[in-house]
Amino acid sequence: MSVARVLRIMALAIGVVLVAAVIYLSVADLSGFRPNIERAVSDATGREFTINGPFELDVLPEPSVVVEGATLANAEWGSDPNMVQVGHFSARVGLWSLLFGPIEVRELRLRDVNVLIETSEEGAVNTEMGEPAAEPERPAESAGDAELPVLIEFAEIRNVTITQRAPDTDDQTITIAELTIQPDDAGNLGLTGSGSVLGLALGLGGKIGPLEELQGLGAVDYQLDGNLGALDFGLDGRTEELDSFNGTALTATLATATIEELLQATGSESALEGPLEVDAEFAKNDKQNTLKANVALSDVTITADTSLVEETATLDVTLATLDKLGEALEVADLPAQALKATGSLTMAPATVGIDELLVTVGTAQARLT
């Protein structure tokens, strides 16, 4: 038998196997993998994982999964039997993206979810599970080769509640009533959402893009605005290199007519009250980071101009005036003069060194090193 004929027979056999595999994966019921998945997650987390509702798994034409009624058990000392409860989860991904990356999530839906994060009397946290794995060494990446590992093209999240519980404190809750991520007509990823944080209504809206640049961690523009109770916030900016964050220019704003609402929601007993306005600018390149901010709290104003080059931070901060700050903090007899601080600091991972700091109040000065 000639070599050419042997090769033709082998190619025919491989083709038959591939066609048979495609037909099987197209019509096969893969829901029988449910016990394997439950066991794999349980083994990895050390907690019982169960799927109590429908379970569907398909490979062709695009890999997809539907899970309903899933639960992950809480730590043995936990106050509730389950740490996570998921009413519905479904996802569909691009087939070829699983092989060549980045993973393209065509559609993701998540709803009716409860997550409990709690701390025990001894300080243990229920998110600690399984055996800690050693982090693998990450290969060095060439400049320009980085890509976003996962790209979500459409996501719809509804009715998600995250509760943080600790001894001797009230539960703190974050609720996502609705969050939608989807492409807009300009090729950006649009975001809209609503919910609540610590009892304050939360609203979100914005966009990031273009999508092609986002996938390649290239130059992207972003805009986000919303409110948390009476606090309005906004973020606008552009980043030239998303993988390193170099070439970033951001502007951020915060404004509320009543800071008391936010302080009460966080359980603070501060005497601060009145309106708050913050305007800030942040820039980063491969040589330095800079931050400029103007803060007005009631009658108190603060301006700051800081920069960080390698481990050296320089600052120029002015607070006007001390007597107004004293009134806000219920501290008497502070002078009706501005406080100004200029100098440089050395920022190490575990320490902060004062190279030179000059603090001025009126004609009085203090120099620290």
mmCIF file of C-alpha atoms in Angstrom:
data_model
loop_
_atom_site.group_PDB
_atom_site.id
_atom_site.type_symbol
_atom_site.label_atom_id
_atom_site.label_comp_id
_atom_site.label_asym_id
_atom_site.label_seq_id
_atom_site.Cartn_x
_atom_site.Cartn_y
_atom_site.Cartn_z
ATOM 1 C CA MET A 1 0.000 0.000 0.000
ATOM 2 C CA SER A 2 1.446 3.362 -1.011
ATOM 3 C CA VAL A 3 2.196 6.123 1.448
ATOM 4 C CA ALA A 4 -0.236 8.477 -0.318
ATOM 5 C CA ARG A 5 -3.061 5.993 0.095
ATOM 6 C CA VAL A 6 -2.256 5.513 3.773
ATOM 7 C CA LEU A 7 -2.350 9.290 4.274
ATOM 8 C CA ARG A 8 -5.705 9.533 2.482
ATOM 9 C CA ILE A 9 -7.163 6.811 4.707
ATOM 10 C CA MET A 10 -5.823 8.519 7.830
ATOM 11 C CA ALA A 11 -7.243 11.872 6.743
ATOM 12 C CA LEU A 12 -10.611 10.256 6.029
ATOM 13 C CA ALA A 13 -10.607 8.563 9.441
ATOM 14 C CA ILE A 14 -9.755 11.814 11.217
ATOM 15 C CA GLY A 15 -12.483 13.609 9.266
ATOM 16 C CA VAL A 16 -15.047 10.962 10.223
ATOM 17 C CA VAL A 17 -14.057 11.255 13.892
ATOM 18 C CA LEU A 18 -14.316 15.057 13.810
ATOM 19 C CA VAL A 19 -17.729 14.962 12.116
ATOM 20 C CA ALA A 20 -18.935 12.377 14.618
ATOM 21 C CA ALA A 21 -17.644 14.531 17.510
ATOM 22 C CA VAL A 22 -19.389 17.618 16.135
ATOM 23 C CA ILE A 23 -22.671 15.723 15.713
ATOM 24 C CA TYR A 24 -22.398 14.275 19.218
ATOM 25 C CA LEU A 25 -21.624 17.596 20.851
ATOM 26 C CA SER A 26 -24.494 19.214 18.940
ATOM 27 C CA VAL A 27 -27.152 16.779 20.123
ATOM 28 C CA ALA A 28 -25.737 15.210 23.286
ATOM 29 C CA ASP A 29 -27.247 15.958 26.693
ATOM 30 C CA LEU A 30 -24.283 17.123 28.756
ATOM 31 C CA SER A 31 -26.319 17.789 31.881
ATOM 32 C CA GLY A 32 -24.960 14.531 33.250
ATOM 33 C CA PHE A 33 -21.781 16.398 34.099
ATOM 34 C CA ARG A 34 -23.616 18.053 37.008
ATOM 35 C CA PRO A 35 -22.201 15.661 39.689
ATOM 36 C CA ASN A 36 -18.677 16.106 38.323
ATOM 37 C CA ILE A 37 -18.963 19.887 38.504
ATOM 38 C CA GLU A 38 -20.464 19.799 42.003
ATOM 39 C CA ARG A 39 -17.673 17.509 43.185
ATOM 40 C CA ALA A 40 -14.910 19.592 41.534
ATOM 41 C CA VAL A 41 -16.098 22.844 43.119
ATOM 42 C CA SER A 42 -16.619 21.170 46.503
ATOM 43 C CA ASP A 43 -13.108 19.692 46.412
ATOM 44 C CA ALA A 44 -11.533 23.006 45.371
ATOM 45 C CA THR A 45 -13.272 25.087 48.053
ATOM 46 C CA GLY A 46 -13.621 22.578 50.852
ATOM 47 C CA ARG A 47 -17.315 23.557 51.023
ATOM 48 C CA GLU A 48 -20.339 21.702 49.729
ATOM 49 C CA PHE A 49 -21.485 23.022 46.347
ATOM 50 C CA THR A 50 -24.850 21.914 44.992
ATOM 51 C CA ILE A 51 -26.981 22.696 41.948
ATOM 52 C CA ASN A 52 -30.580 22.295 43.035
ATOM 53 C CA GLY A 53 -32.298 23.576 39.891
ATOM 54 C CA PRO A 54 -31.962 23.163 36.119
ATOM 55 C CA PHE A 55 -28.493 22.638 34.664
ATOM 56 C CA GLU A 56 -27.702 22.894 30.954
ATOM 57 C CA LEU A 57 -24.316 22.618 29.254
ATOM 58 C CA ASP A 58 -23.692 22.939 25.518
ATOM 59 C CA VAL A 59 -20.495 23.126 23.479
ATOM 60 C CA LEU A 60 -21.762 23.890 19.966
ATOM 61 C CA PRO A 61 -22.358 26.193 18.205
ATOM 62 C CA GLU A 62 -20.937 28.223 21.109
ATOM 63 C CA PRO A 63 -20.095 26.986 24.609
ATOM 64 C CA SER A 64 -22.889 27.931 26.998
ATOM 65 C CA VAL A 65 -24.051 27.031 30.477
ATOM 66 C CA VAL A 66 -27.215 27.586 32.507
ATOM 67 C CA VAL A 67 -27.250 26.992 36.274
ATOM 68 C CA GLU A 68 -30.151 27.657 38.630
ATOM 69 C CA GLY A 69 -30.518 27.134 42.353
ATOM 70 C CA ALA A 70 -26.793 26.838 43.121
ATOM 71 C CA THR A 71 -25.510 27.104 46.696
ATOM 72 C CA LEU A 72 -22.061 27.158 48.278
ATOM 73 C CA ALA A 73 -21.953 26.254 51.959
ATOM 74 C CA ASN A 74 -20.744 28.671 54.579
ATOM 75 C CA ALA A 75 -17.895 28.062 57.015
ATOM 76 C CA GLU A 76 -18.801 25.686 59.852
ATOM 77 C CA TRP A 77 -18.879 28.566 62.325
ATOM 78 C CA GLY A 78 -21.002 30.753 60.030
ATOM 79 C CA SER A 79 -24.322 32.232 61.104
ATOM 80 C CA ASP A 80 -26.128 30.990 57.950
ATOM 81 C CA PRO A 81 -25.767 27.592 56.292
ATOM 82 C CA ASN A 82 -24.929 29.098 52.877
ATOM 83 C CA MET A 83 -22.305 31.648 51.953
ATOM 84 C CA VAL A 84 -23.521 32.024 48.358
ATOM 85 C CA GLN A 85 -26.939 31.432 46.808
ATOM 86 C CA VAL A 86 -27.471 31.903 43.066
ATOM 87 C CA GLY A 87 -30.955 31.900 41.591
ATOM 88 C CA HIS A 88 -29.833 32.032 37.949
ATOM 89 C CA PHE A 89 -26.504 32.090 36.124
ATOM 90 C CA SER A 90 -26.058 31.742 32.389
ATOM 91 C CA ALA A 91 -23.162 32.506 30.070
ATOM 92 C CA ARG A 92 -22.257 32.072 26.414
ATOM 93 C CA VAL A 93 -18.698 32.474 25.124
ATOM 94 C CA GLY A 94 -17.041 32.551 21.718
ATOM 95 C CA LEU A 95 -15.797 29.078 20.794
ATOM 96 C CA TRP A 96 -12.534 30.155 19.173
ATOM 97 C CA SER A 97 -11.781 32.645 21.943
ATOM 98 C CA LEU A 98 -11.333 29.704 24.331
ATOM 99 C CA LEU A 99 -8.487 28.481 22.142
ATOM 100 C CA PHE A 100 -6.808 31.676 21.075
ATOM 101 C CA GLY A 101 -7.973 34.259 23.658
ATOM 102 C CA PRO A 102 -8.951 36.620 25.009
ATOM 103 C CA ILE A 103 -12.114 34.891 26.236
ATOM 104 C CA GLU A 104 -15.079 36.678 24.674
ATOM 105 C CA VAL A 105 -18.151 36.456 26.874
ATOM 106 C CA ARG A 106 -20.953 37.063 24.374
ATOM 107 C CA GLU A 107 -23.634 37.092 27.034
ATOM 108 C CA LEU A 108 -23.725 36.808 30.817
ATOM 109 C CA ARG A 109 -26.819 36.892 33.014
ATOM 110 C CA LEU A 110 -26.886 36.736 36.789
ATOM 111 C CA ARG A 111 -29.872 37.281 39.052
ATOM 112 C CA ASP A 112 -31.286 36.555 42.504
ATOM 113 C CA VAL A 113 -27.927 36.240 44.252
ATOM 114 C CA ASN A 114 -27.136 36.463 47.967
ATOM 115 C CA VAL A 115 -23.540 36.602 49.194
ATOM 116 C CA LEU A 116 -22.644 36.622 52.890
ATOM 117 C CA ILE A 117 -19.175 37.759 53.941
ATOM 118 C CA GLU A 118 -18.681 37.405 57.671
ATOM 119 C CA THR A 119 -16.009 37.432 60.322
ATOM 120 C CA SER A 120 -15.990 35.183 63.390
ATOM 121 C CA GLU A 121 -15.320 36.170 66.987
ATOM 122 C CA GLU A 122 -11.775 34.829 66.527
ATOM 123 C CA GLY A 123 -11.155 36.914 63.398
ATOM 124 C CA ALA A 124 -11.566 34.176 60.792
ATOM 125 C CA VAL A 125 -13.211 35.179 57.502
ATOM 126 C CA ASN A 126 -15.569 32.845 55.660
ATOM 127 C CA THR A 127 -13.991 33.724 52.297
ATOM 128 C CA GLU A 128 -10.885 31.762 53.332
ATOM 129 C CA MET A 129 -11.373 28.304 51.877
ATOM 130 C CA GLY A 130 -9.365 25.442 50.421
ATOM 131 C CA GLU A 131 -5.603 25.159 50.545
ATOM 132 C CA PRO A 132 -3.704 28.291 49.441
ATOM 133 C CA ALA A 133 -1.996 27.567 46.146
ATOM 134 C CA ALA A 134 1.467 28.819 45.311
ATOM 135 C CA GLU A 135 1.337 31.553 42.725
ATOM 136 C CA PRO A 136 2.879 30.412 39.444
ATOM 137 C CA GLU A 137 5.667 32.484 37.998
ATOM 138 C CA ARG A 138 4.305 34.851 35.393
ATOM 139 C CA PRO A 139 6.261 34.922 32.150
ATOM 140 C CA ALA A 140 7.565 38.308 31.098
ATOM 141 C CA GLU A 141 5.407 39.930 28.449
ATOM 142 C CA SER A 142 6.743 41.929 25.584
ATOM 143 C CA ALA A 143 5.523 45.494 25.289
ATOM 144 C CA GLY A 144 2.403 45.665 23.183
ATOM 145 C CA ASP A 145 1.582 41.942 23.565
ATOM 146 C CA ALA A 146 -0.734 42.275 26.574
ATOM 147 C CA GLU A 147 -4.432 41.676 26.121
ATOM 148 C CA LEU A 148 -7.462 41.763 28.378
ATOM 149 C CA PRO A 149 -7.866 38.104 29.481
ATOM 150 C CA VAL A 150 -11.689 38.284 29.489
ATOM 151 C CA LEU A 151 -13.883 40.620 27.475
ATOM 152 C CA ILE A 152 -17.566 40.870 28.431
ATOM 153 C CA GLU A 153 -19.650 42.015 25.477
ATOM 154 C CA PHE A 154 -23.014 41.924 27.250
ATOM 155 C CA ALA A 155 -23.924 41.414 30.896
ATOM 156 C CA GLU A 156 -27.170 41.741 32.808
ATOM 157 C CA ILE A 157 -27.075 41.497 36.598
ATOM 158 C CA ARG A 158 -30.203 41.829 38.717
ATOM 159 C CA ASN A 159 -31.172 41.500 42.368
ATOM 160 C CA VAL A 160 -27.757 40.840 43.898
ATOM 161 C CA THR A 161 -27.251 41.381 47.635
ATOM 162 C CA ILE A 162 -23.860 41.356 49.358
ATOM 163 C CA THR A 163 -23.964 41.386 53.150
ATOM 164 C CA GLN A 164 -20.951 41.977 55.377
ATOM 165 C CA ARG A 165 -21.390 40.663 58.915
ATOM 166 C CA ALA A 166 -19.080 41.001 61.916
ATOM 167 C CA PRO A 167 -19.483 40.518 65.679
ATOM 168 C CA ASP A 168 -21.009 43.407 67.653
ATOM 169 C CA THR A 169 -21.800 45.487 64.547
ATOM 170 C CA ASP A 170 -24.828 45.937 62.347
ATOM 171 C CA ASP A 171 -24.874 44.176 58.982
ATOM 172 C CA GLN A 172 -23.651 46.310 56.091
ATOM 173 C CA THR A 173 -25.382 45.647 52.794
ATOM 174 C CA ILE A 174 -24.720 46.457 49.149
ATOM 175 C CA THR A 175 -27.529 45.761 46.690
ATOM 176 C CA ILE A 176 -27.332 45.705 42.897
ATOM 177 C CA ALA A 177 -30.896 46.106 41.709
ATOM 178 C CA GLU A 178 -29.843 46.228 38.065
ATOM 179 C CA LEU A 179 -26.545 46.478 36.194
ATOM 180 C CA THR A 180 -26.279 46.269 32.406
ATOM 181 C CA ILE A 181 -23.120 46.302 30.282
ATOM 182 C CA GLN A 182 -23.539 46.391 26.509
ATOM 183 C CA PRO A 183 -21.980 47.966 23.392
ATOM 184 C CA ASP A 184 -23.315 51.314 22.199
ATOM 185 C CA ASP A 185 -23.572 52.674 18.660
ATOM 186 C CA ALA A 186 -20.117 54.249 18.883
ATOM 187 C CA GLY A 187 -18.383 50.944 19.663
ATOM 188 C CA ASN A 188 -17.943 51.603 23.393
ATOM 189 C CA LEU A 189 -19.072 49.502 26.330
ATOM 190 C CA GLY A 190 -21.969 51.304 27.993
ATOM 191 C CA LEU A 191 -22.854 50.824 31.653
ATOM 192 C CA THR A 192 -26.075 51.571 33.506
ATOM 193 C CA GLY A 193 -27.031 50.463 36.975
ATOM 194 C CA SER A 194 -28.930 51.081 40.159
ATOM 195 C CA GLY A 195 -28.937 49.742 43.682
ATOM 196 C CA SER A 196 -28.082 50.801 47.226
ATOM 197 C CA VAL A 197 -25.041 51.019 49.489
ATOM 198 C CA LEU A 198 -25.483 51.189 53.277
ATOM 199 C CA GLY A 199 -29.090 52.212 52.760
ATOM 200 C CA LEU A 200 -28.278 55.007 50.298
ATOM 201 C CA ALA A 201 -29.678 54.837 46.773
ATOM 202 C CA LEU A 202 -26.968 54.240 44.135
ATOM 203 C CA GLY A 203 -27.199 55.202 40.472
ATOM 204 C CA LEU A 204 -24.532 54.573 37.808
ATOM 205 C CA GLY A 205 -24.049 55.434 34.155
ATOM 206 C CA GLY A 206 -21.101 55.667 31.836
ATOM 207 C CA LYS A 207 -18.998 54.147 29.084
ATOM 208 C CA ILE A 208 -15.480 52.938 28.249
ATOM 209 C CA GLY A 209 -14.012 52.324 24.846
ATOM 210 C CA PRO A 210 -13.556 51.810 22.038
ATOM 211 C CA LEU A 211 -14.043 48.086 22.479
ATOM 212 C CA GLU A 212 -11.141 47.112 20.197
ATOM 213 C CA GLU A 213 -8.692 49.215 22.185
ATOM 214 C CA LEU A 214 -10.080 47.883 25.454
ATOM 215 C CA GLN A 215 -9.480 44.313 24.295
ATOM 216 C CA GLY A 216 -5.862 45.080 23.411
ATOM 217 C CA LEU A 217 -5.272 47.185 26.566
ATOM 218 C CA GLY A 218 -4.563 50.181 24.356
ATOM 219 C CA ALA A 219 -5.772 53.794 24.401
ATOM 220 C CA VAL A 220 -9.249 54.113 25.919
ATOM 221 C CA ASP A 221 -11.539 56.905 27.052
ATOM 222 C CA TYR A 222 -13.887 56.503 29.999
ATOM 223 C CA GLN A 223 -16.692 58.448 31.571
ATOM 224 C CA LEU A 224 -18.670 57.563 34.676
ATOM 225 C CA ASP A 225 -21.230 59.498 36.666
ATOM 226 C CA GLY A 226 -23.867 58.763 39.235
ATOM 227 C CA ASN A 227 -25.040 59.372 42.753
ATOM 228 C CA LEU A 228 -24.897 57.810 46.192
ATOM 229 C CA GLY A 229 -27.805 59.278 48.065
ATOM 230 C CA ALA A 230 -27.367 63.065 47.867
ATOM 231 C CA LEU A 231 -23.715 62.702 46.792
ATOM 232 C CA ASP A 232 -23.126 63.209 43.051
ATOM 233 C CA PHE A 233 -19.887 61.922 41.515
ATOM 234 C CA GLY A 234 -18.223 61.931 38.128
ATOM 235 C CA LEU A 235 -15.070 60.557 36.506
ATOM 236 C CA ASP A 236 -13.720 61.438 33.065
ATOM 237 C CA GLY A 237 -10.413 60.587 31.509
ATOM 238 C CA ARG A 238 -8.210 58.832 29.018
ATOM 239 C CA THR A 239 -5.441 56.268 29.276
ATOM 240 C CA GLU A 240 -2.978 55.762 26.433
ATOM 241 C CA GLU A 241 -1.587 52.401 27.659
ATOM 242 C CA LEU A 242 -4.141 50.480 29.691
ATOM 243 C CA ASP A 243 -1.762 47.643 30.580
ATOM 244 C CA SER A 244 0.678 49.995 32.370
ATOM 245 C CA PHE A 245 -1.750 52.897 33.019
ATOM 246 C CA ASN A 246 0.847 55.232 31.542
ATOM 247 C CA GLY A 247 -0.436 58.280 29.709
ATOM 248 C CA THR A 248 -3.390 58.638 32.062
ATOM 249 C CA ALA A 249 -5.244 61.896 32.678
ATOM 250 C CA LEU A 250 -8.291 61.815 34.974
ATOM 251 C CA THR A 251 -10.650 64.381 36.415
ATOM 252 C CA ALA A 252 -12.979 63.510 39.289
ATOM 253 C CA THR A 253 -15.735 65.439 41.029
ATOM 254 C CA LEU A 254 -17.762 64.896 44.217
ATOM 255 C CA ALA A 255 -20.552 67.139 45.447
ATOM 256 C CA THR A 256 -23.234 66.955 48.111
ATOM 257 C CA ALA A 257 -25.323 69.523 49.925
ATOM 258 C CA THR A 258 -25.224 67.508 53.131
ATOM 259 C CA ILE A 259 -22.179 65.503 54.224
ATOM 260 C CA GLU A 260 -24.133 64.366 57.293
ATOM 261 C CA GLU A 261 -26.101 61.824 55.257
ATOM 262 C CA LEU A 262 -22.950 60.007 54.169
ATOM 263 C CA LEU A 263 -21.403 60.111 57.646
ATOM 264 C CA GLN A 264 -24.547 58.703 59.255
ATOM 265 C CA ALA A 265 -24.704 55.868 56.704
ATOM 266 C CA THR A 266 -21.149 54.813 57.590
ATOM 267 C CA GLY A 267 -21.863 55.000 61.318
ATOM 268 C CA SER A 268 -19.520 57.934 61.865
ATOM 269 C CA GLU A 269 -20.107 60.202 64.856
ATOM 270 C CA SER A 270 -18.206 63.096 63.289
ATOM 271 C CA ALA A 271 -19.459 66.627 63.914
ATOM 272 C CA LEU A 272 -18.814 67.600 60.287
ATOM 273 C CA GLU A 273 -21.831 69.018 58.493
ATOM 274 C CA GLY A 274 -22.777 71.107 55.480
ATOM 275 C CA PRO A 275 -21.951 70.940 51.761
ATOM 276 C CA LEU A 276 -18.916 69.182 50.282
ATOM 277 C CA GLU A 277 -17.319 69.792 46.899
ATOM 278 C CA VAL A 278 -14.212 68.030 45.560
ATOM 279 C CA ASP A 279 -12.438 68.611 42.247
ATOM 280 C CA ALA A 280 -9.373 66.498 41.513
ATOM 281 C CA GLU A 281 -6.980 65.864 38.638
ATOM 282 C CA PHE A 282 -4.706 62.832 38.384
ATOM 283 C CA ALA A 283 -1.997 62.187 35.789
ATOM 284 C CA LYS A 284 0.457 59.322 35.346
ATOM 285 C CA ASN A 285 3.309 58.674 32.973
ATOM 286 C CA ASP A 286 6.401 56.494 33.090
ATOM 287 C CA LYS A 287 8.266 59.120 35.150
ATOM 288 C CA GLN A 288 5.852 60.502 37.732
ATOM 289 C CA ASN A 289 2.354 60.593 39.195
ATOM 290 C CA THR A 290 0.668 63.882 40.020
ATOM 291 C CA LEU A 291 -2.489 64.695 41.955
ATOM 292 C CA LYS A 292 -4.104 68.108 42.310
ATOM 293 C CA ALA A 293 -7.227 68.595 44.408
ATOM 294 C CA ASN A 294 -9.488 71.360 45.643
ATOM 295 C CA VAL A 295 -11.809 70.538 48.550
ATOM 296 C CA ALA A 296 -14.483 72.761 50.041
ATOM 297 C CA LEU A 297 -16.261 71.518 53.160
ATOM 298 C CA SER A 298 -18.697 74.074 54.476
ATOM 299 C CA ASP A 299 -16.437 77.114 55.146
ATOM 300 C CA VAL A 300 -13.185 75.105 55.086
ATOM 301 C CA THR A 301 -11.107 74.919 51.905
ATOM 302 C CA ILE A 302 -8.158 72.637 51.159
ATOM 303 C CA THR A 303 -5.884 72.726 48.126
ATOM 304 C CA ALA A 304 -3.278 70.070 47.415
ATOM 305 C CA ASP A 305 -0.612 69.680 44.736
ATOM 306 C CA THR A 306 1.383 66.459 45.043
ATOM 307 C CA SER A 307 3.694 64.416 42.853
ATOM 308 C CA LEU A 308 5.466 61.073 43.147
ATOM 309 C CA VAL A 309 8.722 60.339 41.313
ATOM 310 C CA GLU A 310 10.018 56.837 42.042
ATOM 311 C CA GLU A 311 9.977 56.754 45.884
ATOM 312 C CA THR A 312 10.003 60.511 46.500
ATOM 313 C CA ALA A 313 6.725 62.360 47.063
ATOM 314 C CA THR A 314 6.526 66.142 47.112
ATOM 315 C CA LEU A 315 3.533 67.984 48.502
ATOM 316 C CA ASP A 316 2.119 71.476 48.763
ATOM 317 C CA VAL A 317 -1.053 71.608 50.884
ATOM 318 C CA THR A 318 -2.979 74.608 52.171
ATOM 319 C CA LEU A 319 -5.880 74.502 54.653
ATOM 320 C CA ALA A 320 -7.905 77.672 55.146
ATOM 321 C CA THR A 321 -8.676 78.446 57.824
ATOM 322 C CA LEU A 322 -7.983 76.667 61.103
ATOM 323 C CA ASP A 323 -10.747 78.410 63.043
ATOM 324 C CA LYS A 324 -13.327 77.281 60.464
ATOM 325 C CA LEU A 325 -12.022 73.723 60.711
ATOM 326 C CA GLY A 326 -12.255 73.980 64.477
ATOM 327 C CA GLU A 327 -15.902 75.011 64.236
ATOM 328 C CA ALA A 328 -16.624 72.021 61.992
ATOM 329 C CA LEU A 329 -14.873 69.627 64.397
ATOM 330 C CA GLU A 330 -16.128 71.385 67.545
ATOM 331 C CA VAL A 331 -12.596 72.331 68.586
ATOM 332 C CA ALA A 332 -12.254 75.784 70.166
ATOM 333 C CA ASP A 333 -9.536 78.445 70.109
ATOM 334 C CA LEU A 334 -7.849 77.611 66.798
ATOM 335 C CA PRO A 335 -6.365 80.660 65.031
ATOM 336 C CA ALA A 336 -8.113 82.339 62.108
ATOM 337 C CA GLN A 337 -5.138 81.604 59.879
ATOM 338 C CA ALA A 338 -4.292 79.192 57.110
ATOM 339 C CA LEU A 339 -2.102 76.136 57.601
ATOM 340 C CA LYS A 340 0.400 75.439 54.843
ATOM 341 C CA ALA A 341 2.564 72.319 54.527
ATOM 342 C CA THR A 342 5.298 71.842 51.917
ATOM 343 C CA GLY A 343 8.040 69.281 51.646
ATOM 344 C CA SER A 344 9.043 65.850 50.459
ATOM 345 C CA LEU A 345 8.607 62.313 51.730
ATOM 346 C CA THR A 346 10.277 58.996 50.931
ATOM 347 C CA MET A 347 7.656 56.309 50.337
ATOM 348 C CA ALA A 348 8.938 52.785 51.071
ATOM 349 C CA PRO A 349 6.737 49.643 51.162
ATOM 350 C CA ALA A 350 6.573 49.550 54.973
ATOM 351 C CA THR A 351 7.738 53.022 56.027
ATOM 352 C CA VAL A 352 7.340 56.706 55.237
ATOM 353 C CA GLY A 353 10.379 58.935 55.735
ATOM 354 C CA ILE A 354 10.100 62.721 56.155
ATOM 355 C CA ASP A 355 12.959 64.196 54.114
ATOM 356 C CA GLU A 356 11.843 67.729 54.917
ATOM 357 C CA LEU A 357 8.454 69.112 55.866
ATOM 358 C CA LEU A 358 7.776 72.780 56.524
ATOM 359 C CA VAL A 359 4.498 73.616 58.313
ATOM 360 C CA THR A 360 3.478 77.293 58.484
ATOM 361 C CA VAL A 361 0.653 78.925 60.442
ATOM 362 C CA GLY A 362 0.736 82.700 60.131
ATOM 363 C CA THR A 363 4.287 83.732 61.073
ATOM 364 C CA ALA A 364 4.973 80.523 63.005
ATOM 365 C CA GLN A 365 6.901 77.735 61.318
ATOM 366 C CA ALA A 366 7.869 74.179 62.181
ATOM 367 C CA ARG A 367 10.422 72.199 60.175
ATOM 368 C CA LEU A 368 10.472 68.393 60.402
ATOM 369 C CA THR A 369 13.074 65.958 59.081
#
